[in-house]
Coordinates of C-alpha atoms in Angstrom, one line a residue:
M610 CA -2.4 -40.3 -12.9
R611 CA -4.5 -37.6 -14.8
S612 CA -6.5 -36.0 -12.1
A613 CA -9.3 -33.9 -13.0
I614 CA -9.4 -30.3 -11.3
L615 CA -12.5 -30.0 -9.2
K616 CA -15.1 -27.5 -9.5
P617 CA -15.9 -25.7 -6.3
A618 CA -19.6 -27.3 -6.2
L619 CA -18.2 -30.9 -6.5
L620 CA -15.3 -30.0 -4.3
I621 CA -17.7 -29.1 -1.2
L622 CA -19.6 -32.5 -2.0
A623 CA -16.1 -34.4 -1.8
V624 CA -14.7 -32.7 1.4
F625 CA -17.8 -33.8 3.4
S626 CA -17.5 -37.3 2.2
S627 CA -13.7 -37.4 2.5
A628 CA -11.4 -38.7 5.5
F629 CA -11.4 -34.9 6.8
C630 CA -14.9 -35.1 7.7
A631 CA -15.7 -34.3 11.6
G632 CA -17.2 -37.8 11.6
A633 CA -14.3 -39.8 10.3
S634 CA -13.0 -42.5 12.2
E635 CA -9.3 -41.9 13.8
K636 CA -8.6 -45.4 12.5
D637 CA -9.6 -44.3 8.5
T638 CA -6.6 -44.3 6.3
V639 CA -6.0 -41.1 4.7
R640 CA -5.6 -41.6 1.1
A641 CA -3.8 -39.5 -1.6
E642 CA -7.2 -38.4 -3.0
D643 CA -8.2 -37.2 0.6
Y644 CA -5.1 -35.0 0.7
Y645 CA -5.7 -33.8 -2.7
I646 CA -9.3 -32.5 -2.1
E647 CA -8.3 -30.9 1.3
G648 CA -5.5 -29.1 -0.5
V649 CA -7.8 -27.9 -3.2
R650 CA -10.5 -26.7 -0.5
A651 CA -7.6 -24.9 1.5
Y652 CA -6.4 -23.6 -1.8
C653 CA -9.9 -22.1 -2.8
A654 CA -10.2 -20.6 0.8
G655 CA -6.9 -18.9 0.3
E656 CA -5.1 -21.0 3.1
Y657 CA -2.2 -21.5 0.8
S658 CA 0.2 -22.9 3.9
S659 CA -2.2 -25.6 4.8
A660 CA -3.0 -26.3 1.0
E661 CA 0.8 -26.6 0.2
S662 CA 1.1 -29.3 3.3
S663 CA -2.1 -31.3 1.9
L664 CA -0.9 -31.2 -1.7
S665 CA 2.6 -32.3 -0.8
H666 CA 1.2 -35.4 1.2
C667 CA -0.8 -36.0 -1.8
L668 CA 2.1 -36.2 -4.1
R669 CA 4.4 -38.4 -1.7
L670 CA 1.5 -41.1 -1.8
E671 CA 0.6 -40.4 -5.5
P672 CA 3.7 -39.0 -7.3
E673 CA 2.1 -38.9 -10.8
N674 CA -1.1 -36.7 -9.5
D675 CA -0.6 -33.9 -12.1
A676 CA -3.7 -31.9 -10.6
A677 CA -2.0 -31.7 -7.4
M678 CA 1.1 -30.4 -9.1
Y679 CA -1.0 -27.6 -10.9
Y680 CA -2.2 -26.5 -7.6
L681 CA 1.2 -26.4 -6.1
A682 CA 2.3 -24.5 -8.9
M683 CA -0.4 -21.7 -8.5
I684 CA 0.6 -21.6 -4.6
H685 CA 4.4 -20.9 -5.6
L686 CA 3.2 -18.2 -8.4
S687 CA 1.0 -16.4 -5.5
R688 CA 4.6 -16.3 -4.0
N689 CA 6.5 -14.9 -7.1
D690 CA 8.8 -18.3 -6.8
T691 CA 8.5 -18.8 -10.8
D692 CA 11.2 -21.6 -10.9
K693 CA 9.5 -24.1 -8.7
A694 CA 6.0 -23.2 -10.4
M695 CA 7.3 -23.8 -13.9
N696 CA 8.8 -27.0 -12.7
L697 CA 5.7 -28.2 -11.5
L698 CA 3.6 -27.1 -14.6
D699 CA 6.2 -28.8 -16.9
K700 CA 6.0 -32.0 -14.8
A701 CA 2.1 -31.7 -15.0
S702 CA 2.0 -31.2 -18.6
A703 CA 4.4 -34.0 -19.4
I704 CA 1.8 -36.4 -17.4
S705 CA -1.2 -34.7 -19.2
P706 CA 0.1 -33.2 -22.4
G707 CA -3.5 -32.4 -23.6
N708 CA -4.7 -30.6 -20.5
T709 CA -5.2 -26.8 -21.6
W710 CA -5.3 -25.4 -18.0
Y711 CA -1.6 -26.4 -17.6
S712 CA -0.8 -25.0 -21.2
L713 CA -2.4 -21.9 -20.5
A714 CA -0.9 -21.4 -17.1
T715 CA 2.7 -22.1 -18.3
A716 CA 2.0 -19.5 -21.3
R717 CA 0.9 -16.8 -18.8
L718 CA 3.8 -17.9 -16.5
Y719 CA 6.2 -17.2 -19.4
S720 CA 4.4 -13.8 -20.3
G721 CA 4.8 -12.6 -16.8
I722 CA 8.5 -13.3 -16.6
G723 CA 9.1 -11.6 -20.0
E724 CA 9.7 -15.0 -22.1
N725 CA 7.1 -13.8 -24.9
D726 CA 8.4 -15.9 -27.5
L727 CA 7.9 -19.1 -25.7
A728 CA 4.3 -17.9 -24.4
I729 CA 3.3 -17.0 -28.0
S730 CA 4.4 -20.5 -29.0
I731 CA 2.2 -22.1 -26.6
Y732 CA -1.0 -19.8 -27.4
E733 CA -0.3 -20.6 -31.0
T734 CA -0.6 -24.6 -30.3
L735 CA -3.8 -24.0 -28.0
I736 CA -5.3 -21.9 -31.1
A737 CA -4.4 -24.5 -33.4
D738 CA -6.1 -27.1 -31.3
H739 CA -9.1 -25.1 -30.2
P740 CA -9.8 -22.7 -33.1
S741 CA -13.0 -21.6 -31.6
K742 CA -11.7 -20.6 -28.1
S743 CA -11.8 -16.8 -28.7
D744 CA -10.2 -16.0 -25.2
Y745 CA -6.8 -17.6 -26.6
Y746 CA -7.0 -15.0 -29.6
Y747 CA -7.3 -12.2 -27.3
E748 CA -4.2 -13.1 -25.0
L749 CA -2.3 -13.8 -27.9
I750 CA -2.9 -10.3 -29.4
D751 CA -1.9 -8.6 -26.1
L752 CA 1.3 -10.6 -26.2
L753 CA 2.1 -9.8 -29.7
V754 CA 1.5 -6.3 -29.3
R755 CA 3.7 -6.0 -26.3
S756 CA 6.4 -8.0 -28.2
G757 CA 6.0 -5.3 -31.2
E758 CA 5.0 -7.9 -33.5
L759 CA 1.8 -5.4 -34.5
D760 CA 1.2 -7.3 -38.1
K761 CA 0.9 -10.6 -36.7
A762 CA -1.2 -9.2 -34.1
L763 CA -3.7 -8.0 -36.9
E764 CA -3.6 -11.0 -38.5
I765 CA -4.7 -12.7 -35.5
L766 CA -7.6 -10.0 -35.4
D767 CA -8.8 -11.0 -38.6
K768 CA -9.1 -14.6 -37.6
I769 CA -11.3 -13.7 -34.8
E770 CA -13.4 -11.3 -36.7
Q771 CA -13.6 -14.3 -39.2
L772 CA -14.9 -16.6 -36.5
R773 CA -16.8 -14.1 -34.5
G774 CA -17.5 -11.4 -36.8
S775 CA -16.4 -7.8 -35.7
N776 CA -17.7 -6.2 -32.6
E777 CA -16.7 -3.1 -30.5
L778 CA -13.9 -5.1 -28.9
T779 CA -12.1 -6.2 -31.9
C780 CA -12.6 -2.8 -33.4
N781 CA -11.2 -1.1 -30.4
A782 CA -8.1 -3.5 -30.6
R783 CA -7.7 -2.8 -34.0
Y784 CA -7.7 1.0 -33.5
E785 CA -5.0 0.7 -30.7
I786 CA -2.7 -1.5 -32.9
L787 CA -3.1 1.0 -36.0
I788 CA -2.4 4.1 -33.6
R789 CA 0.6 2.1 -32.5
Q790 CA 1.8 1.5 -35.9
G791 CA 1.3 5.2 -37.1
R792 CA -1.3 4.4 -39.5
Y793 CA -3.4 7.3 -38.3
D794 CA -5.8 7.2 -41.4
D795 CA -6.4 3.8 -41.2
A796 CA -7.2 4.1 -37.5
E797 CA -9.5 7.0 -38.2
S798 CA -11.4 4.9 -40.7
V799 CA -11.9 2.1 -38.2
V800 CA -13.3 4.3 -35.4
R801 CA -15.6 6.1 -38.0
R802 CA -16.7 2.5 -38.7
M803 CA -17.1 1.9 -35.1
D804 CA -19.3 5.0 -34.5
E805 CA -21.7 4.0 -37.1
E806 CA -21.8 0.4 -36.2
F807 CA -21.2 0.4 -32.5
P808 CA -21.9 4.1 -31.2
S809 CA -20.6 4.6 -27.7
A810 CA -19.3 7.3 -25.3
R811 CA -15.8 5.8 -25.8
T812 CA -15.9 6.0 -29.5
A813 CA -17.2 9.5 -29.4
L814 CA -14.3 10.3 -27.2
L815 CA -11.7 9.0 -29.5
L816 CA -13.2 11.0 -32.4
G817 CA -13.0 14.1 -30.2
D818 CA -9.3 13.2 -29.4
L819 CA -8.7 12.8 -33.2
H820 CA -10.1 16.5 -33.8
K821 CA -8.4 17.9 -30.9
S822 CA -5.0 16.6 -32.1
R823 CA -5.9 18.5 -35.4
Y824 CA -6.8 21.6 -33.8
E825 CA -10.2 21.4 -34.8
D826 CA -11.7 22.6 -31.4
T827 CA -15.2 22.9 -32.4
T828 CA -15.8 19.5 -33.9
A829 CA -13.9 18.1 -30.8
L830 CA -16.0 19.8 -28.6
R831 CA -19.2 18.3 -30.3
Y832 CA -17.7 14.8 -30.3
Y833 CA -17.0 15.1 -26.4
R834 CA -20.6 16.4 -25.7
R835 CA -21.9 13.9 -27.8
A836 CA -20.0 11.2 -25.4
L837 CA -21.3 12.8 -22.4
S838 CA -25.0 12.7 -23.9
L839 CA -24.5 9.1 -24.4
D840 CA -23.1 8.4 -21.1
P841 CA -23.1 11.6 -18.4
D842 CA -20.7 9.9 -16.0
F843 CA -18.2 9.2 -18.8
T844 CA -15.2 11.2 -16.8
P845 CA -12.7 11.1 -19.5
A846 CA -14.8 13.3 -21.9
Y847 CA -14.8 16.1 -19.3
F848 CA -11.0 16.0 -19.7
G849 CA -11.1 16.3 -23.5
V850 CA -13.4 19.2 -22.8
A851 CA -11.2 20.9 -20.4
E852 CA -8.2 20.7 -22.6
V853 CA -10.1 22.1 -25.5
Y854 CA -10.7 25.0 -23.2
R855 CA -7.2 25.4 -21.8
M856 CA -5.8 25.5 -25.2
Q857 CA -8.2 28.4 -26.1
R858 CA -7.3 29.9 -22.7
N859 CA -10.8 29.9 -21.8
F860 CA -10.1 29.0 -18.1
Y861 CA -13.7 29.7 -17.0
Y862 CA -14.9 26.5 -18.8
Y863 CA -11.4 24.6 -18.2
F864 CA -11.7 24.8 -14.4
K865 CA -15.5 23.8 -14.5
N866 CA -14.7 20.6 -16.5
I867 CA -11.4 19.8 -15.1
D868 CA -12.6 19.6 -11.7
I869 CA -15.3 17.1 -12.7
F870 CA -12.5 14.9 -14.3
L871 CA -10.4 15.3 -11.0
S872 CA -13.4 14.1 -8.8
G873 CA -13.8 10.9 -10.7
P874 CA -12.8 8.2 -8.3
D875 CA -12.6 5.9 -11.2
M876 CA -9.9 7.7 -13.0
N877 CA -6.2 6.6 -12.5
P878 CA -4.6 8.7 -9.8
E879 CA -1.0 8.4 -11.2
M880 CA -2.3 9.9 -14.7
K881 CA -3.7 12.8 -12.7
S882 CA -0.7 13.2 -10.9
S883 CA 1.2 13.3 -14.1
Y884 CA -1.1 15.7 -15.6
F885 CA -0.2 18.4 -12.6
Q886 CA 3.5 17.5 -13.0
E887 CA 3.5 17.9 -16.7
I888 CA 0.8 20.4 -17.4
V889 CA -0.4 22.5 -14.5
F890 CA 2.6 23.2 -12.4
P891 CA 4.9 24.3 -15.3
S892 CA 2.5 26.4 -17.1
G893 CA 2.5 29.1 -14.2
M894 CA -1.1 28.3 -13.5
V895 CA -0.5 28.5 -9.7
Q896 CA 0.8 31.8 -9.8
V897 CA -2.2 33.1 -11.7
F898 CA -5.1 31.0 -10.6
K899 CA -3.9 29.7 -7.0
P900 CA -7.6 29.3 -5.5
Q901 CA -8.5 27.5 -8.5
V902 CA -5.5 25.0 -8.5
D903 CA -6.2 24.6 -4.8
T904 CA -9.6 23.3 -5.8
M905 CA -8.1 21.1 -8.3
I906 CA -5.7 19.4 -5.7
L907 CA -8.9 19.3 -3.2
C908 CA -10.9 17.5 -5.9
T909 CA -8.3 15.0 -6.5
L910 CA -7.7 14.3 -2.8
H911 CA -11.2 13.7 -2.3
A912 CA -11.4 11.2 -5.3
H913 CA -8.2 9.3 -4.0
P914 CA -7.7 10.2 -0.2
E915 CA -5.6 7.3 0.6
D916 CA -3.5 7.1 -2.7
T917 CA 0.3 6.8 -2.3
T918 CA 0.7 9.3 -5.4
V919 CA -1.8 11.7 -4.7
L920 CA -1.0 12.2 -1.0
S921 CA 2.6 12.9 -2.2
L922 CA 1.7 15.4 -4.7
A923 CA -0.7 17.1 -2.4
G924 CA 1.7 17.3 0.4
T925 CA 4.4 18.7 -1.8
Y926 CA 1.9 21.1 -3.5
Y927 CA 1.0 22.6 -0.3
I928 CA 4.4 22.9 0.9
A929 CA 5.5 24.8 -2.1
V930 CA 2.7 27.2 -1.7
D931 CA 3.7 28.0 1.9
S932 CA 0.9 26.0 3.7
V933 CA 3.8 24.0 5.4
D934 CA 1.9 22.3 8.1
R935 CA -1.0 21.0 5.8
G936 CA 1.3 19.6 3.5
L937 CA 3.5 17.8 6.1
E938 CA 0.3 16.5 7.8
L939 CA -0.7 14.8 4.4
L940 CA 2.9 13.4 4.0
R941 CA 2.8 12.0 7.3
R942 CA -0.6 10.6 6.8
N943 CA 0.9 9.0 3.5
V944 CA 3.3 7.2 5.8
E945 CA 1.1 6.2 8.4
L946 CA -1.4 4.5 5.7
H947 CA 1.4 3.0 3.7
P948 CA 4.1 2.2 6.2
D949 CA 5.7 -0.4 3.6
V950 CA 5.9 2.0 0.6
K951 CA 9.5 3.3 0.4
S952 CA 8.5 6.1 -1.8
V953 CA 6.1 7.8 0.5
H954 CA 8.9 7.9 3.3
S955 CA 11.2 9.3 0.7
A956 CA 8.8 11.9 -0.2
L957 CA 8.4 13.0 3.4
L958 CA 12.2 13.0 3.9
G959 CA 12.6 15.3 0.9
Q960 CA 10.4 17.7 1.9
L961 CA 11.8 18.1 5.2
Y962 CA 15.2 18.4 3.7
Y963 CA 13.9 21.3 1.4
L964 CA 12.6 23.1 4.5
E965 CA 16.0 22.5 6.4
D966 CA 14.0 21.3 9.4
W967 CA 16.7 19.1 10.5
E968 CA 15.2 18.0 13.8
Q969 CA 12.2 16.6 12.4
L970 CA 14.2 15.1 9.5
I971 CA 16.3 13.3 11.8
A972 CA 13.2 11.7 13.5
A973 CA 11.7 10.8 10.5
A974 CA 14.9 9.4 8.7
R975 CA 15.5 7.2 11.9
Q976 CA 12.0 5.7 11.5
T977 CA 12.6 5.3 8.1
T978 CA 15.8 3.5 8.3
E979 CA 14.6 1.3 11.1
K980 CA 11.9 0.1 8.5
F981 CA 14.5 -0.1 5.1
P982 CA 17.6 -0.8 7.0
D983 CA 19.3 -2.2 3.7
D984 CA 18.7 1.3 1.8
F985 CA 22.0 3.0 2.3
T986 CA 20.8 6.0 0.4
L987 CA 18.2 6.6 3.2
R988 CA 20.6 5.8 5.9
E989 CA 22.8 8.7 4.4
V990 CA 19.9 11.0 4.6
L991 CA 20.1 10.5 8.3
A992 CA 23.7 11.1 8.5
I993 CA 23.3 14.3 6.4
A994 CA 20.5 15.5 8.8
C995 CA 22.7 15.1 11.8
W996 CA 25.6 16.8 10.0
Q997 CA 23.5 19.7 9.1
H998 CA 22.2 19.9 12.6
G999 CA 25.4 20.4 13.8
D1000 CA 25.7 17.0 15.3
I1001 CA 29.1 15.9 13.7
E1002 CA 29.8 13.1 15.9
E1003 CA 26.5 11.5 15.3
A1004 CA 26.9 11.9 11.8
V1005 CA 30.1 10.1 11.8
K1006 CA 28.6 7.4 13.9
V1007 CA 26.2 6.9 11.2
Y1008 CA 28.4 6.8 8.3
L1009 CA 30.6 4.2 10.3
Q1010 CA 27.4 2.0 10.6
I1011 CA 26.8 2.2 6.7
L1012 CA 30.6 1.2 6.0
R1013 CA 30.3 -1.6 8.5
D1014 CA 27.0 -3.2 6.2
I1015 CA 27.5 -1.6 2.9
P1016 CA 28.6 -4.3 0.2
G1017 CA 32.4 -3.3 -1.0
D1018 CA 31.3 -3.0 -4.3
H1019 CA 28.5 -0.6 -3.8
P1020 CA 28.6 2.7 -5.6
M1021 CA 27.8 4.6 -2.6
L1022 CA 31.0 3.6 -0.9
I1023 CA 33.3 6.3 -2.0
N1024 CA 30.9 9.0 -1.3
C1025 CA 31.0 7.8 2.4
Y1026 CA 34.4 7.8 2.4
G1027 CA 34.6 11.3 1.3
S1028 CA 31.9 12.5 3.7
L1029 CA 33.6 11.0 6.7
G1030 CA 36.6 12.7 5.4
D1031 CA 35.1 16.1 5.8
L1032 CA 33.4 15.3 8.9
Y1033 CA 36.6 14.1 10.5
H1034 CA 38.4 17.4 9.2
E1035 CA 35.3 19.5 10.9
L1036 CA 36.3 17.5 14.1
G1037 CA 39.9 18.5 13.6
N1038 CA 41.1 15.1 13.2
R1039 CA 43.1 15.5 9.9
R1040 CA 44.6 12.3 10.2
Q1041 CA 41.4 10.5 10.0
S1042 CA 40.1 12.9 7.4
Y1043 CA 43.0 12.1 5.0
A1044 CA 43.0 8.4 5.5
C1045 CA 39.3 8.5 4.6
Y1046 CA 40.2 10.3 1.4
E1047 CA 43.0 8.0 0.6
K1048 CA 40.4 5.0 1.0
G1049 CA 38.2 6.9 -1.2
L1050 CA 40.7 7.5 -4.1
K1051 CA 41.7 3.5 -4.1
I1052 CA 38.2 3.0 -5.1
D1053 CA 38.5 5.9 -7.8
D1054 CA 41.5 8.3 -8.0
N1055 CA 39.3 10.5 -10.5
Y1056 CA 36.7 11.5 -8.0
S1057 CA 36.4 15.3 -8.1
P1058 CA 34.4 15.9 -4.6
I1059 CA 37.4 14.0 -2.4
L1060 CA 40.2 15.2 -5.0
N1061 CA 38.9 18.8 -4.4
N1062 CA 38.5 18.8 -0.6
Y1063 CA 41.7 17.1 0.2
A1064 CA 43.7 19.4 -2.1
Y1065 CA 42.1 22.4 -0.3
Y1066 CA 42.8 21.1 3.1
L1067 CA 46.3 20.4 2.2
S1068 CA 46.5 24.1 1.0
E1069 CA 45.2 25.5 4.2
E1070 CA 47.9 23.5 5.9
R1071 CA 50.6 24.7 3.1
R1072 CA 52.2 21.1 2.9
N1073 CA 52.2 18.5 0.2
L1074 CA 51.1 21.4 -2.2
K1075 CA 52.4 19.5 -5.3
K1076 CA 50.4 16.6 -4.5
A1077 CA 47.3 18.9 -3.7
L1078 CA 48.1 20.7 -7.1
E1079 CA 47.9 17.6 -9.2
M1080 CA 44.9 16.4 -7.3
S1081 CA 43.0 19.9 -8.0
R1082 CA 44.1 19.8 -11.8
K1083 CA 42.2 16.6 -12.2
T1084 CA 39.1 18.2 -10.9
I1085 CA 39.1 20.9 -13.7
L1086 CA 39.9 18.3 -16.2
N1087 CA 36.7 16.6 -15.1
E1088 CA 34.6 19.8 -14.7
P1089 CA 36.1 22.8 -16.4
E1090 CA 33.1 25.1 -15.6
N1091 CA 33.0 24.2 -11.7
A1092 CA 33.7 27.5 -9.7
T1093 CA 34.5 25.8 -6.6
Y1094 CA 37.3 23.3 -8.2
L1095 CA 38.7 26.6 -10.4
D1096 CA 38.9 28.4 -7.2
T1097 CA 41.1 25.9 -5.5
Y1098 CA 43.2 25.2 -8.3
G1099 CA 43.7 28.8 -9.1
W1100 CA 44.6 29.0 -5.0
L1101 CA 47.1 26.3 -5.3
L1102 CA 48.7 28.0 -8.4
Y1103 CA 49.1 31.1 -6.4
L1104 CA 50.5 29.0 -3.3
T1105 CA 53.1 27.5 -5.8
G1106 CA 54.1 30.9 -7.1
D1107 CA 52.5 30.8 -10.5
Y1108 CA 50.7 34.0 -10.3
E1109 CA 49.5 34.6 -13.9
Q1110 CA 48.1 31.1 -14.2
A1111 CA 46.4 31.6 -10.7
R1112 CA 44.8 35.0 -12.0
K1113 CA 43.3 32.9 -15.2
Y1114 CA 41.6 30.5 -13.2
L1115 CA 40.5 32.4 -10.4
K1116 CA 38.8 34.7 -12.9
D1117 CA 37.3 31.7 -14.4
A1118 CA 36.0 30.7 -11.0
M1119 CA 34.3 34.0 -10.9
V1120 CA 33.0 33.9 -14.5
Y1121 CA 31.1 30.5 -13.6
G1122 CA 29.5 31.7 -10.4
G1123 CA 32.0 32.3 -7.8
K1124 CA 31.7 36.4 -8.1
E1125 CA 29.4 36.3 -5.3
N1126 CA 31.6 34.1 -3.0
A1127 CA 34.1 36.2 -0.5
E1128 CA 36.6 33.5 -0.5
V1129 CA 36.9 33.4 -4.3
L1130 CA 37.0 37.0 -4.3
D1131 CA 39.7 37.2 -1.8
H1132 CA 41.9 34.8 -3.6
Y1133 CA 41.6 36.7 -6.6
A1134 CA 42.6 39.7 -4.8
E1135 CA 45.9 37.9 -3.5
A1136 CA 46.8 37.1 -6.9
L1137 CA 46.1 40.7 -8.3
F1138 CA 48.1 41.8 -5.4
A1139 CA 51.1 39.5 -6.3
L1140 CA 51.2 40.8 -9.9
K1141 CA 51.2 44.4 -8.3
E1142 CA 47.8 45.3 -9.7
Y1143 CA 47.2 46.8 -6.4
N1144 CA 43.8 48.9 -7.2
L1145 CA 42.1 46.0 -8.6
A1146 CA 43.2 43.9 -5.8
F1147 CA 41.7 46.4 -3.0
L1148 CA 38.5 46.8 -5.3
Y1149 CA 38.0 42.8 -5.1
W1150 CA 38.9 42.7 -1.3
G1151 CA 36.3 45.7 -0.8
N1152 CA 33.5 43.5 -2.6
A1153 CA 34.7 40.5 -0.7
D1154 CA 34.6 42.3 2.6
K1155 CA 30.8 43.6 1.7
I1156 CA 29.7 40.4 0.9
D1157 CA 31.1 38.6 4.3
P1158 CA 32.5 40.7 6.8
S1159 CA 32.9 37.6 9.2
L1160 CA 36.3 37.0 7.4
G1161 CA 38.1 39.7 8.8
L1162 CA 39.4 41.1 5.3
S1163 CA 39.2 44.9 6.5
E1164 CA 42.2 44.3 8.8
K1165 CA 44.0 42.3 5.6
I1166 CA 43.3 45.3 3.6
A1167 CA 44.4 48.0 5.9
R1168 CA 47.7 45.9 6.3
R1169 CA 48.3 45.4 2.5
R1170 CA 47.7 49.2 2.2
A1171 CA 50.3 49.8 4.3
E1172 CA 52.6 47.6 2.6
V1173 CA 52.4 49.6 -0.5
G1174 CA 51.7 52.8 0.9
K1175 CA 48.2 53.1 -0.7

């Protein structure tokens, strides 16, 4: 059957005359057509489950009803079930090969799943069959541009202009393509022709941007102001003006114009957020013009009070400038408004971690992991928060739950074993600690965090030092400038009696950041003392004692002085 796709007005009349009308007799037989009409009615009303049921009944009674297949395909598309949608569209097109709706839907589906070549082929066939249908040309151009076939896109534009003549839409498309090709002189010619034939605020903006890119500030400002004279509400022009003044370091007029741009609710909030991250914050503007930047943030917030990106930006900003309560309030509001958006939860967790507010982080992380139980990274945040808060047993419990659920090939698995090894060691359970380390090294025997900690804990026990030394050697081969790994390796060399090499690696540990670490200084002093460089040894012990008196080095210093009579 080659069924027609009903238009809404005709559909309403059809529904009232169908067997689904309130007055229909219970004895009436429901025909395939009745199920089809009711299915389309439900589809148009957004009642997709009901529509699917009716259309499926229709196909059982009339398997060749291609229009029913089409609407069922659209329902499956709404659920992102592209395989079923494509199967139904293929069947519908086979029954009615000349139906452009089916072809167009198939082309758009191919485009949506990234099969651009197949989509382009369908559009080319549609254009060949319907050369006066300009919509097909524009959709094909968009596909060609996304596929990088820019010369072919320009050829299609030529055909449109031959068919309909040039207009602002075709000129804009040509300009964008030429810019992508790097043909800036040709693009400039197009935009200047647009300015003559189709003057508009957008065209004036393009010319302003063109001159701004050449540092021709006066000319750029003239075009931006012309854009605003043509359309005083054309917000992008205020951005152009602001940027010219920023480059001139004329901040009074910069802030005056950028606030208007940021206050525009029609402008892309993600683009505004990127502007803060890439231009405002790195420039040091906050330190010099904090009240003005505060206003910029407020303008953006007022324009987009519920946008996820803006709320995250503003919350993070306020925390960075020590308005912690205000920042956390915005981040929590973001979570309340968008509970299903993982990134807003991550933003709140990240800031609580930055603030080292472990109690609040634990509460927020529990809520987040309940919402996203399959995200093992978020579950690890909960474990780390418990760990930092001093609840080691709870941290172990969370990691064990992760290990119970995590796939065997998950990249986070080895880190879980490493962290569990560290936690068990803190609990004094060395047998479990080393068992976890061994499991981690079975996944990757070159994983430096486990190798280092395992080796260091063995050094504390003064056992298996040969094994510990070999593990530690791998870490400095992996990261030869890591002060922690150099310290462990140097200390193990000392314990195994190689004092000269121990001094070398412990000195390197200080060079790469360990000189402010009392434990590294203590180890270095021990190596010097073993080499009978007593004066230097006591110097470094003295420095270590000043950095961290809790290590009790003063007693060691006194004892060692007595040993050598100093």
